[in-house]
N, CA, C and O atoms as a Tinker XYZ file with bonds, in Angstrom:
   396  protein
     1  N    -24.121000   16.255000    3.466000    73     2
     2  CA   -23.637000   15.760000    2.918000    64     1     3
     3  C    -24.633000   15.371000    1.637000    63     2     4     5
     4  O    -25.482000   16.253000    1.768000    81     3
     5  N    -25.042000   14.598000    0.492000    73     3     6
     6  CA   -25.947000   13.525000   -0.199000    64     5     7
     7  C    -24.855000   13.018000   -0.827000    63     6     8     9
     8  O    -23.638000   13.174000   -0.728000    81     7
     9  N    -25.687000   12.291000   -1.584000    73     7    10
    10  CA   -24.837000   11.173000   -2.183000    64     9    11
    11  C    -24.240000   11.447000   -3.517000    63    10    12    13
    12  O    -23.156000   11.093000   -3.981000    81    11
    13  N    -25.638000   12.485000   -4.257000    73    11    14
    14  CA   -25.401000   13.223000   -5.318000    64    13    15
    15  C    -24.239000   14.170000   -5.179000    63    14    16    17
    16  O    -23.335000   14.204000   -6.014000    81    15
    17  N    -24.275000   14.914000   -4.141000    73    15    18
    18  CA   -22.409000   15.286000   -4.402000    64    17    19
    19  C    -21.328000   15.294000   -4.184000    63    18    20    21
    20  O    -20.922000   16.340000   -3.677000    81    19
    21  N    -20.303000   14.194000   -4.431000    73    19    22
    22  CA   -19.631000   13.720000   -4.189000    64    21    23
    23  C    -19.092000   12.178000   -2.965000    63    22    24    25
    24  O    -18.140000   11.425000   -2.760000    81    23
    25  N    -20.376000   12.451000   -2.505000    73    23    26
    26  CA   -19.961000   11.831000   -0.746000    64    25    27
    27  C    -19.523000   10.413000   -0.498000    63    26    28    29
    28  O    -19.417000    9.932000    0.630000    81    27
    29  N    -19.175000    9.513000   -2.075000    73    27    30
    30  CA   -18.908000    8.340000   -2.063000    64    29    31
    31  C    -17.206000    8.610000   -2.407000    63    30    32    33
    32  O    -16.329000    8.045000   -1.753000    81    31
    33  N    -16.935000    9.490000   -3.448000    73    31    34
    34  CA   -15.529000   10.209000   -3.328000    64    33    35
    35  C    -14.948000    9.804000   -1.621000    63    34    36    37
    36  O    -14.150000    8.997000   -1.144000    81    35
    37  N    -15.778000   10.776000   -1.136000    73    35    38
    38  CA   -15.020000   11.190000    0.516000    64    37    39
    39  C    -14.528000    9.436000    1.308000    63    38    40    41
    40  O    -13.588000    8.898000    1.893000    81    39
    41  N    -16.539000    9.008000    0.575000    73    39    42
    42  CA   -16.168000    7.742000    2.592000    64    41    43
    43  C    -14.524000    6.381000    1.112000    63    42    44    45
    44  O    -13.779000    5.562000    1.650000    81    43
    45  N    -14.493000    6.625000   -0.520000    73    43    46
    46  CA   -13.270000    6.134000   -0.755000    64    45    47
    47  C    -11.954000    6.085000   -0.791000    63    46    48    49
    48  O    -11.156000    5.226000   -1.166000    81    47
    49  N    -11.814000    7.555000   -0.167000    73    47    50
    50  CA   -10.561000    8.387000    0.259000    64    49    51
    51  C    -10.264000    7.330000    1.438000    63    50    52    53
    52  O     -9.343000    6.583000    1.767000    81    51
    53  N    -11.955000    7.785000    2.036000    73    51    54
    54  CA   -11.288000    7.956000    3.906000    64    53    55
    55  C    -10.934000    6.386000    3.834000    63    54    56    57
    56  O     -9.889000    6.100000    4.419000    81    55
    57  N    -11.776000    5.068000    3.079000    73    55    58
    58  CA   -10.976000    3.514000    3.016000    64    57    59
    59  C     -9.771000    3.742000    2.656000    63    58    60    61
    60  O     -8.958000    3.210000    3.412000    81    59
    61  N     -9.355000    4.281000    1.862000    73    59    62
    62  CA    -8.273000    4.406000    1.281000    64    61    63
    63  C     -6.695000    4.893000    2.730000    63    62    64    65
    64  O     -5.769000    4.155000    3.066000    81    63
    65  N     -6.956000    6.152000    3.165000    73    63    66
    66  CA    -6.350000    6.628000    4.180000    64    65    67
    67  C     -6.610000    5.608000    5.619000    63    66    68    69
    68  O     -6.563000    6.328000    6.616000    81    67
    69  N     -6.787000    4.606000    5.864000    73    67    70
    70  CA    -7.459000    3.504000    6.297000    64    69    71
    71  C     -7.079000    2.832000    6.385000    63    70    72    73
    72  O     -6.699000    2.465000    7.497000    81    71
    73  N     -6.835000    1.994000    5.072000    73    71    74
    74  CA    -5.326000    1.347000    4.680000    64    73    75
    75  C     -4.508000    1.821000    5.177000    63    74    76    77
    76  O     -4.177000    1.456000    6.305000    81    75
    77  N     -3.848000    2.855000    4.497000    73    75    78
    78  CA    -2.087000    3.449000    4.469000    64    77    79
    79  C     -2.246000    3.558000    6.840000    63    78    80    81
    80  O     -1.184000    3.694000    7.448000    81    79
    81  N     -3.198000    3.496000    7.422000    73    79    82
    82  CA    -2.858000    3.834000    8.597000    64    81    83
    83  C     -1.719000    2.986000    9.348000    63    82    84    85
    84  O     -1.441000    3.327000   10.497000    81    83
    85  N     -1.249000    2.229000    8.942000    73    83    86
    86  CA    -0.298000    1.597000    9.649000    64    85    87
    87  C      1.337000    1.402000    9.132000    63    86    88    89
    88  O      1.834000    0.669000    8.277000    81    87
    89  N      1.833000    2.262000    9.931000    73    87    90
    90  CA     3.449000    2.861000    9.206000    64    89    91
    91  C      4.174000    1.710000    8.472000    63    90    92    93
    92  O      4.880000    1.893000    7.481000    81    91
    93  N      3.955000    0.589000    9.005000    73    91    94
    94  CA     4.295000   -0.855000    7.812000    64    93    95
    95  C      3.316000   -0.805000    6.344000    63    94    96    97
    96  O      3.807000   -1.134000    5.264000    81    95
    97  N      2.507000   -0.549000    6.418000    73    95    98
    98  CA     2.251000   -0.709000    4.912000    64    97    99
    99  C      2.019000    0.581000    4.388000    63    98   100   101
   100  O      1.445000    0.776000    3.318000    81    99
   101  N      2.588000    1.723000    5.345000    73    99   102
   102  CA     4.073000    3.142000    4.123000    64   101   103
   103  C      4.615000    2.778000    3.687000    63   102   104   105
   104  O      4.942000    3.027000    2.527000    81   103
   105  N      5.158000    1.673000    4.664000    73   103   106
   106  CA     6.936000    1.540000    4.215000    64   105   107
   107  C      6.723000   -0.019000    2.918000    63   106   108   109
   108  O      7.701000   -0.534000    2.375000    81   107
   109  N      5.178000   -0.519000    2.662000    73   107   110
   110  CA     5.220000   -1.632000    2.426000    64   109   111
   111  C      4.820000   -0.070000    0.890000    63   110   112   113
   112  O      5.629000   -0.006000   -0.036000    81   111
   113  N      4.175000    0.462000    0.899000    73   111   114
   114  CA     3.759000    1.344000   -0.072000    64   113   115
   115  C      4.606000    1.410000   -1.090000    63   114   116   117
   116  O      4.576000    1.019000   -2.257000    81   115
   117  N      5.764000    2.278000   -0.079000    73   115   118
   118  CA     7.198000    3.105000   -0.117000    64   117   119
   119  C      7.966000    2.400000   -1.117000    63   118   120   121
   120  O      8.399000    2.941000   -2.135000    81   119
   121  N      8.145000    1.068000   -0.784000    73   119   122
   122  CA     8.742000    0.257000   -1.411000    64   121   123
   123  C      8.047000   -0.347000   -2.884000    63   122   124   125
   124  O      8.560000   -0.346000   -4.003000    81   123
   125  N      6.788000   -0.824000   -2.490000    73   123   126
   126  CA     6.545000   -0.615000   -3.898000    64   125   127
   127  C      6.363000   -0.010000   -5.039000    63   126   128   129
   128  O      6.051000   -0.513000   -6.118000    81   127
   129  N      6.647000    1.533000   -4.665000    73   127   130
   130  CA     6.799000    3.089000   -4.920000    64   129   131
   131  C      7.595000    2.500000   -6.093000    63   130   132   133
   132  O      7.081000    2.388000   -7.206000    81   131
   133  N      9.256000    2.008000   -5.747000    73   131   134
   134  CA    10.185000    1.949000   -6.673000    64   133   135
   135  C      9.949000    0.170000   -7.886000    63   134   136   137
   136  O     10.817000   -0.429000   -8.521000    81   135
   137  N      8.630000   -0.099000   -7.762000    73   135   138
   138  CA     8.584000   -1.253000   -8.703000    64   137   139
   139  C      7.936000   -2.903000   -7.864000    63   138   140   141
   140  O      8.086000   -3.324000   -6.716000    81   139
   141  N      7.293000   -3.407000   -8.925000    73   139   142
   142  CA     6.613000   -4.858000   -7.835000    64   141   143
   143  C      8.130000   -5.601000   -7.381000    63   142   144   145
   144  O      9.213000   -5.694000   -7.958000    81   143
   145  N      7.704000   -5.990000   -6.274000    73   143   146
   146  CA     8.412000   -6.905000   -5.421000    64   145   147
   147  C      7.409000   -7.956000   -4.916000    63   146   148   149
   148  O      6.236000   -7.706000   -4.638000    81   147
   149  N      8.216000   -9.594000   -4.798000    73   147   150
   150  CA     7.567000  -10.578000   -3.682000    64   149   151
   151  C      8.035000  -10.302000   -2.217000    63   150   152   153
   152  O      8.965000   -9.625000   -1.777000    81   151
   153  N      7.074000  -11.055000   -1.617000    73   151   154
   154  CA     6.714000  -10.995000   -0.686000    64   153   155
   155  C      8.587000  -11.090000    0.142000    63   154   156   157
   156  O      8.940000  -10.169000    0.879000    81   155
   157  N      9.135000  -11.776000   -0.021000    73   155   158
   158  CA    11.096000  -12.560000    0.799000    64   157   159
   159  C     11.327000  -10.881000    0.270000    63   158   160   161
   160  O     11.333000  -10.326000    1.369000    81   159
   161  N     11.498000   -9.879000   -0.657000    73   159   162
   162  CA    11.851000   -8.922000   -0.677000    64   161   163
   163  C     11.412000   -7.783000    0.134000    63   162   164   165
   164  O     12.145000   -6.920000    0.616000    81   163
   165  N     10.210000   -7.866000    0.228000    73   163   166
   166  CA     9.723000   -6.618000    0.964000    64   165   167
   167  C     10.455000   -7.332000    2.291000    63   166   168   169
   168  O     11.316000   -6.696000    2.900000    81   167
   169  N     10.073000   -8.695000    2.716000    73   167   170
   170  CA    10.592000   -8.945000    3.611000    64   169   171
   171  C     11.957000   -8.478000    3.919000    63   170   172   173
   172  O     12.184000   -8.052000    5.052000    81   171
   173  N     12.660000   -8.506000    3.248000    73   171   174
   174  CA    14.608000   -8.867000    3.724000    64   173   175
   175  C     14.366000   -7.251000    3.519000    63   174   176   177
   176  O     14.997000   -6.608000    4.357000    81   175
   177  N     13.610000   -6.449000    2.614000    73   175   178
   178  CA    13.969000   -4.868000    3.324000    64   177   179
   179  C     13.628000   -3.763000    4.119000    63   178   180   181
   180  O     14.114000   -2.649000    4.317000    81   179
   181  N     12.622000   -4.410000    4.530000    73   179   182
   182  CA    11.811000   -3.839000    5.874000    64   181   183
   183  C     12.088000   -4.835000    7.061000    63   182   184   185
   184  O     11.420000   -4.715000    8.088000    81   183
   185  N     12.757000   -5.517000    6.987000    73   183   186
   186  CA    12.925000   -6.193000    8.333000    64   185   187
   187  C     12.494000   -6.299000    9.073000    63   186   188   189
   188  O     12.782000   -5.668000   10.090000    81   187
   189  N     11.257000   -7.425000    8.982000    73   187   190
   190  CA    10.084000   -7.119000    8.941000    64   189   191
   191  C      9.271000   -8.987000    9.024000    63   190   192   193
   192  O      9.525000   -9.443000    7.909000    81   191
   193  N      8.839000   -9.596000    9.472000    73   191   194
   194  CA     8.291000  -10.719000    9.629000    64   193   195
   195  C      7.605000  -11.402000    8.447000    63   194   196   197
   196  O      6.591000  -10.797000    8.098000    81   195
   197  N      7.818000  -12.247000    7.900000    73   195   198
   198  CA     7.201000  -12.873000    6.080000    64   197   199
   199  C      6.158000  -12.840000    6.582000    63   198   200   201
   200  O      5.420000  -12.177000    5.853000    81   199
   201  N      5.214000  -13.475000    8.165000    73   199   202
   202  CA     3.826000  -13.080000    8.233000    64   201   203
   203  C      2.775000  -12.332000    8.127000    63   202   204   205
   204  O      1.691000  -12.222000    7.554000    81   203
   205  N      3.760000  -11.665000    9.184000    73   203   206
   206  CA     3.188000   -9.871000    9.098000    64   205   207
   207  C      3.340000   -8.879000    8.219000    63   206   208   209
   208  O      2.629000   -7.882000    8.343000    81   207
   209  N      4.423000   -8.973000    7.024000    73   207   210
   210  CA     4.686000   -8.287000    5.500000    64   209   211
   211  C      3.203000   -9.242000    5.073000    63   210   212   213
   212  O      2.100000   -8.704000    5.171000    81   211
   213  N      3.283000  -10.081000    4.800000    73   211   214
   214  CA     1.903000  -10.908000    4.689000    64   213   215
   215  C      0.428000  -10.255000    4.763000    63   214   216   217
   216  O     -0.238000   -9.785000    3.840000    81   215
   217  N      0.190000  -10.340000    5.808000    73   215   218
   218  CA    -0.691000   -9.955000    6.669000    64   217   219
   219  C     -1.116000   -8.216000    6.518000    63   218   220   221
   220  O     -2.236000   -7.732000    6.685000    81   219
   221  N     -0.346000   -7.777000    6.298000    73   219   222
   222  CA    -0.395000   -6.384000    5.947000    64   221   223
   223  C     -0.481000   -6.229000    4.078000    63   222   224   225
   224  O     -1.170000   -5.245000    3.810000    81   223
   225  N     -0.190000   -6.631000    3.358000    73   223   226
   226  CA    -0.425000   -7.257000    1.657000    64   225   227
   227  C     -1.873000   -7.801000    1.657000    63   226   228   229
   228  O     -2.639000   -7.845000    0.695000    81   227
   229  N     -2.091000   -8.199000    2.901000    73   227   230
   230  CA    -3.825000   -8.820000    2.738000    64   229   231
   231  C     -4.779000   -7.626000    2.469000    63   230   232   233
   232  O     -5.497000   -7.613000    1.469000    81   231
   233  N     -4.773000   -6.700000    3.312000    73   231   234
   234  CA    -5.068000   -5.605000    3.854000    64   233   235
   235  C     -5.091000   -4.917000    2.786000    63   234   236   237
   236  O     -6.150000   -4.781000    2.173000    81   235
   237  N     -3.894000   -4.335000    2.345000    73   235   238
   238  CA    -3.496000   -3.720000    1.140000    64   237   239
   239  C     -4.550000   -3.834000   -0.391000    63   238   240   241
   240  O     -5.030000   -3.019000   -1.178000    81   239
   241  N     -4.553000   -5.112000   -0.261000    73   239   242
   242  CA    -4.676000   -5.796000   -1.448000    64   241   243
   243  C     -6.154000   -6.439000   -1.545000    63   242   244   245
   244  O     -6.565000   -7.147000   -2.464000    81   243
   245  N     -6.697000   -6.128000   -0.659000    73   243   246
   246  CA    -8.711000   -5.969000   -0.057000    64   245   247
   247  C     -9.004000   -3.951000   -0.425000    63   246   248   249
   248  O    -10.033000   -3.355000   -0.745000    81   247
   249  N     -7.902000   -3.559000   -0.236000    73   247   250
   250  CA    -8.389000   -1.912000   -0.123000    64   249   251
   251  C     -8.221000   -1.568000   -1.589000    63   250   252   253
   252  O     -8.912000   -0.794000   -2.251000    81   251
   253  N     -7.125000   -2.320000   -1.994000    73   251   254
   254  CA    -7.078000   -1.666000   -3.322000    64   253   255
   255  C     -6.252000   -1.279000   -3.802000    63   254   256   257
   256  O     -6.197000   -1.100000   -5.019000    81   255
   257  N     -5.313000   -1.018000   -2.967000    73   255   258
   258  CA    -4.055000   -0.306000   -3.414000    64   257   259
   259  C     -2.826000   -0.915000   -4.089000    63   258   260   261
   260  O     -2.135000   -0.302000   -4.902000    81   259
   261  N     -2.502000   -2.780000   -3.492000    73   259   262
   262  CA    -1.641000   -3.425000   -4.178000    64   261   263
   263  C     -2.306000   -4.283000   -4.356000    63   262   264   265
   264  O     -3.346000   -4.485000   -3.728000    81   263
   265  N     -1.544000   -5.490000   -5.895000    73   263   266
   266  CA    -2.476000   -6.362000   -6.479000    64   265   267
   267  C     -1.098000   -7.376000   -6.837000    63   266   268   269
   268  O      0.082000   -7.187000   -7.134000    81   267
   269  N     -1.772000   -8.257000   -6.675000    73   267   270
   270  CA    -0.108000   -9.610000   -6.954000    64   269   271
   271  C     -0.531000  -10.468000   -8.223000    63   270   272   273
   272  O     -1.632000  -11.010000   -8.325000    81   271
   273  N      0.482000  -10.525000   -9.182000    73   271   274
   274  CA     0.860000  -11.718000   -9.852000    64   273   275
   275  C      1.747000  -12.650000  -10.032000    63   274   276   277
   276  O      2.952000  -12.414000   -9.956000    81   275
   277  N      1.220000  -13.913000  -10.311000    73   275   278
   278  CA     2.287000  -14.177000  -10.812000    64   277   279
   279  C      3.565000  -14.372000  -11.018000    63   278   280   281
   280  O      3.799000  -14.009000  -12.170000    81   279
   281  N      4.622000  -14.799000  -10.449000    73   279   282
   282  CA     5.573000  -14.719000  -10.616000    64   281   283
   283  C      6.356000  -16.754000  -10.535000    63   282   284   285
   284  O      6.677000  -17.300000   -9.479000    81   283
   285  N      6.453000  -17.387000  -11.886000    73   283   286
   286  CA     7.089000  -18.691000  -10.677000    64   285   287
   287  C      6.236000  -19.140000   -9.833000    63   286   288   289
   288  O      5.013000  -19.283000   -9.862000    81   287
   289  N      7.414000  -19.439000   -8.723000    73   287   290
   290  CA     6.178000  -19.846000   -7.688000    64   289   291
   291  C      5.972000  -18.986000   -6.796000    63   290   292   293
   292  O      5.248000  -19.394000   -5.888000    81   291
   293  N      6.358000  -17.872000   -6.699000    73   291   294
   294  CA     6.059000  -16.669000   -5.788000    64   293   295
   295  C      4.848000  -15.640000   -6.775000    63   294   296   297
   296  O      4.507000  -15.841000   -7.940000    81   295
   297  N      4.390000  -14.524000   -5.841000    73   295   298
   298  CA     3.455000  -13.599000   -5.658000    64   297   299
   299  C      4.343000  -12.528000   -6.143000    63   298   300   301
   300  O      5.319000  -12.497000   -5.394000    81   299
   301  N      4.429000  -11.670000   -7.035000    73   299   302
   302  CA     4.657000   -9.676000   -7.432000    64   301   303
   303  C      3.712000   -9.265000   -7.098000    63   302   304   305
   304  O      2.649000   -9.709000   -7.531000    81   303
   305  N      3.772000   -8.268000   -6.207000    73   303   306
   306  CA     3.100000   -7.484000   -5.867000    64   305   307
   307  C      3.647000   -5.846000   -6.519000    63   306   308   309
   308  O      4.750000   -5.391000   -6.823000    81   307
   309  N      2.320000   -5.333000   -6.529000    73   307   310
   310  CA     2.608000   -3.602000   -7.429000    64   309   311
   311  C      1.784000   -2.887000   -6.714000    63   310   312   313
   312  O      0.911000   -3.366000   -5.990000    81   311
   313  N      1.997000   -1.754000   -6.866000    73   311   314
   314  CA     0.616000   -1.133000   -6.683000    64   313   315
   315  C     -0.192000   -0.770000   -7.950000    63   314   316   317
   316  O      0.193000   -0.707000   -9.118000    81   315
   317  N     -1.481000   -0.533000   -7.384000    73   315   318
   318  CA    -2.522000   -0.687000   -8.441000    64   317   319
   319  C     -2.796000    0.709000   -9.025000    63   318   320   321
   320  O     -3.569000    0.869000   -9.969000    81   319
   321  N     -1.960000    1.972000   -8.274000    73   319   322
   322  CA    -2.072000    3.024000   -9.043000    64   321   323
   323  C     -0.909000    3.270000   -8.620000    63   322   324   325
   324  O     -0.270000    2.702000   -7.734000    81   323
   325  N     -0.450000    4.741000   -9.729000    73   323   326
   326  CA     0.762000    4.963000   -9.452000    64   325   327
   327  C      0.516000    6.819000   -7.970000    63   326   328   329
   328  O      1.429000    7.335000   -7.325000    81   327
   329  N     -0.736000    7.172000   -7.976000    73   327   330
   330  CA    -1.116000    8.205000   -7.019000    64   329   331
   331  C     -0.860000    7.514000   -6.139000    63   330   332   333
   332  O      0.074000    8.054000   -5.548000    81   331
   333  N     -1.154000    6.497000   -5.603000    73   331   334
   334  CA    -1.066000    5.647000   -4.082000    64   333   335
   335  C      0.167000    5.997000   -3.361000    63   334   336   337
   336  O      0.160000    5.898000   -2.134000    81   335
   337  N      1.606000    6.540000   -4.196000    73   335   338
   338  CA     3.022000    6.481000   -3.953000    64   337   339
   339  C      3.172000    7.670000   -3.597000    63   338   340   341
   340  O      3.892000    8.089000   -2.691000    81   339
   341  N      2.090000    8.603000   -4.724000    73   339   342
   342  CA     2.323000    9.879000   -4.348000    64   341   343
   343  C      2.113000   10.553000   -2.486000    63   342   344   345
   344  O      2.641000   11.290000   -1.653000    81   343
   345  N      0.436000    9.236000   -2.814000    73   343   346
   346  CA    -0.239000   10.766000   -1.223000    64   345   347
   347  C      1.078000   10.324000   -0.188000    63   346   348   349
   348  O      1.619000   11.129000    0.570000    81   347
   349  N      1.600000    8.418000   -0.365000    73   347   350
   350  CA     2.277000    8.239000    0.694000    64   349   351
   351  C      3.841000    9.329000    0.980000    63   350   352   353
   352  O      4.146000   10.071000    1.914000    81   351
   353  N      4.670000    8.900000   -0.538000    73   351   354
   354  CA     5.204000    9.763000   -0.741000    64   353   355
   355  C      5.023000   11.562000    0.721000    63   354   356   357
   356  O      5.544000   12.015000    1.740000    81   355
   357  N      3.795000   11.882000   -0.397000    73   355   358
   358  CA     4.195000   13.398000    0.280000    64   357   359
   359  C      3.657000   13.516000    1.704000    63   358   360   361
   360  O      3.595000   14.591000    2.301000    81   359
   361  N      3.271000   12.345000    2.209000    73   359   362
   362  CA     2.782000   12.021000    3.500000    64   361   363
   363  C      3.929000   12.089000    4.162000    63   362   364   365
   364  O      3.858000   12.792000    5.170000    81   363
   365  N      5.779000   11.224000    3.783000    73   363   366
   366  CA     6.442000   10.659000    4.864000    64   365   367
   367  C      7.025000   12.214000    4.843000    63   366   368   369
   368  O      7.053000   12.838000    5.904000    81   367
   369  N      7.497000   12.838000    3.587000    73   367   370
   370  CA     8.078000   14.349000    3.583000    64   369   371
   371  C      7.216000   15.390000    4.417000    63   370   372   373
   372  O      7.757000   16.357000    4.955000    81   371
   373  N      5.932000   15.167000    4.497000    73   371   374
   374  CA     5.435000   16.263000    5.274000    64   373   375
   375  C      5.646000   16.090000    6.622000    63   374   376   377
   376  O      5.931000   17.065000    7.318000    81   375
   377  N      5.494000   14.418000    7.326000    73   375   378
   378  CA     6.067000   14.623000    8.123000    64   377   379
   379  C      7.652000   14.306000    8.605000    63   378   380   381
   380  O      7.847000   14.038000    9.791000    81   379
   381  N      8.889000   14.348000    7.562000    73   379   382
   382  CA     9.661000   14.418000    8.237000    64   381   383
   383  C     10.067000   16.025000    9.016000    63   382   384   385
   384  O     10.601000   16.280000   10.096000    81   383
   385  N      9.497000   16.976000    7.830000    73   383   386
   386  CA     9.540000   18.978000    7.571000    64   385   387
   387  C      9.305000   18.819000    9.298000    63   386   388   389
   388  O     10.249000   18.845000   10.087000    81   387
   389  N      7.528000   18.612000    9.807000    73   387   390
   390  CA     7.121000   19.136000   10.922000    64   389   391
   391  C      7.699000   18.160000   12.173000    63   390   392   393
   392  O      7.121000   18.357000   13.242000    81   391
   393  N      8.900000   17.002000   12.190000    73   391   394
   394  CA    10.131000   16.977000   13.082000    64   393   395
   395  C     10.961000   17.947000   13.503000    63   394   396
   396  O     11.910000   17.673000   14.237000    81   395
C-alpha cells in the first residue's frame, strides 16, 4: 500500500489500538466514557495504585486519546473523542460475548 491510498489512516488506527492494548487503559477509557475524572477518582474506581494510573494516563495522553484540563489543584481527564469510548465499549462487549 502506498501513502496515497489512505495508509496513514491505518497507521494512526494502529497507534490508537496499541495505546488501548493494556487492560488498565481499556478500564480508564471506559471510566472516562461516562465523564471527566481526576486521577484520584480513577484510582478509587479502578482499585489501582496512583502511580500506575498516572503512568497509563500519560500513555493515553501521548497517543491523543485523553486530554487533561486544570480543575483547581487537580487535572481532570476526559476523552478527546467519543468514538474512542464506542470502540472500547464494542471491544469489551465482544469479549464478553466470546466468553
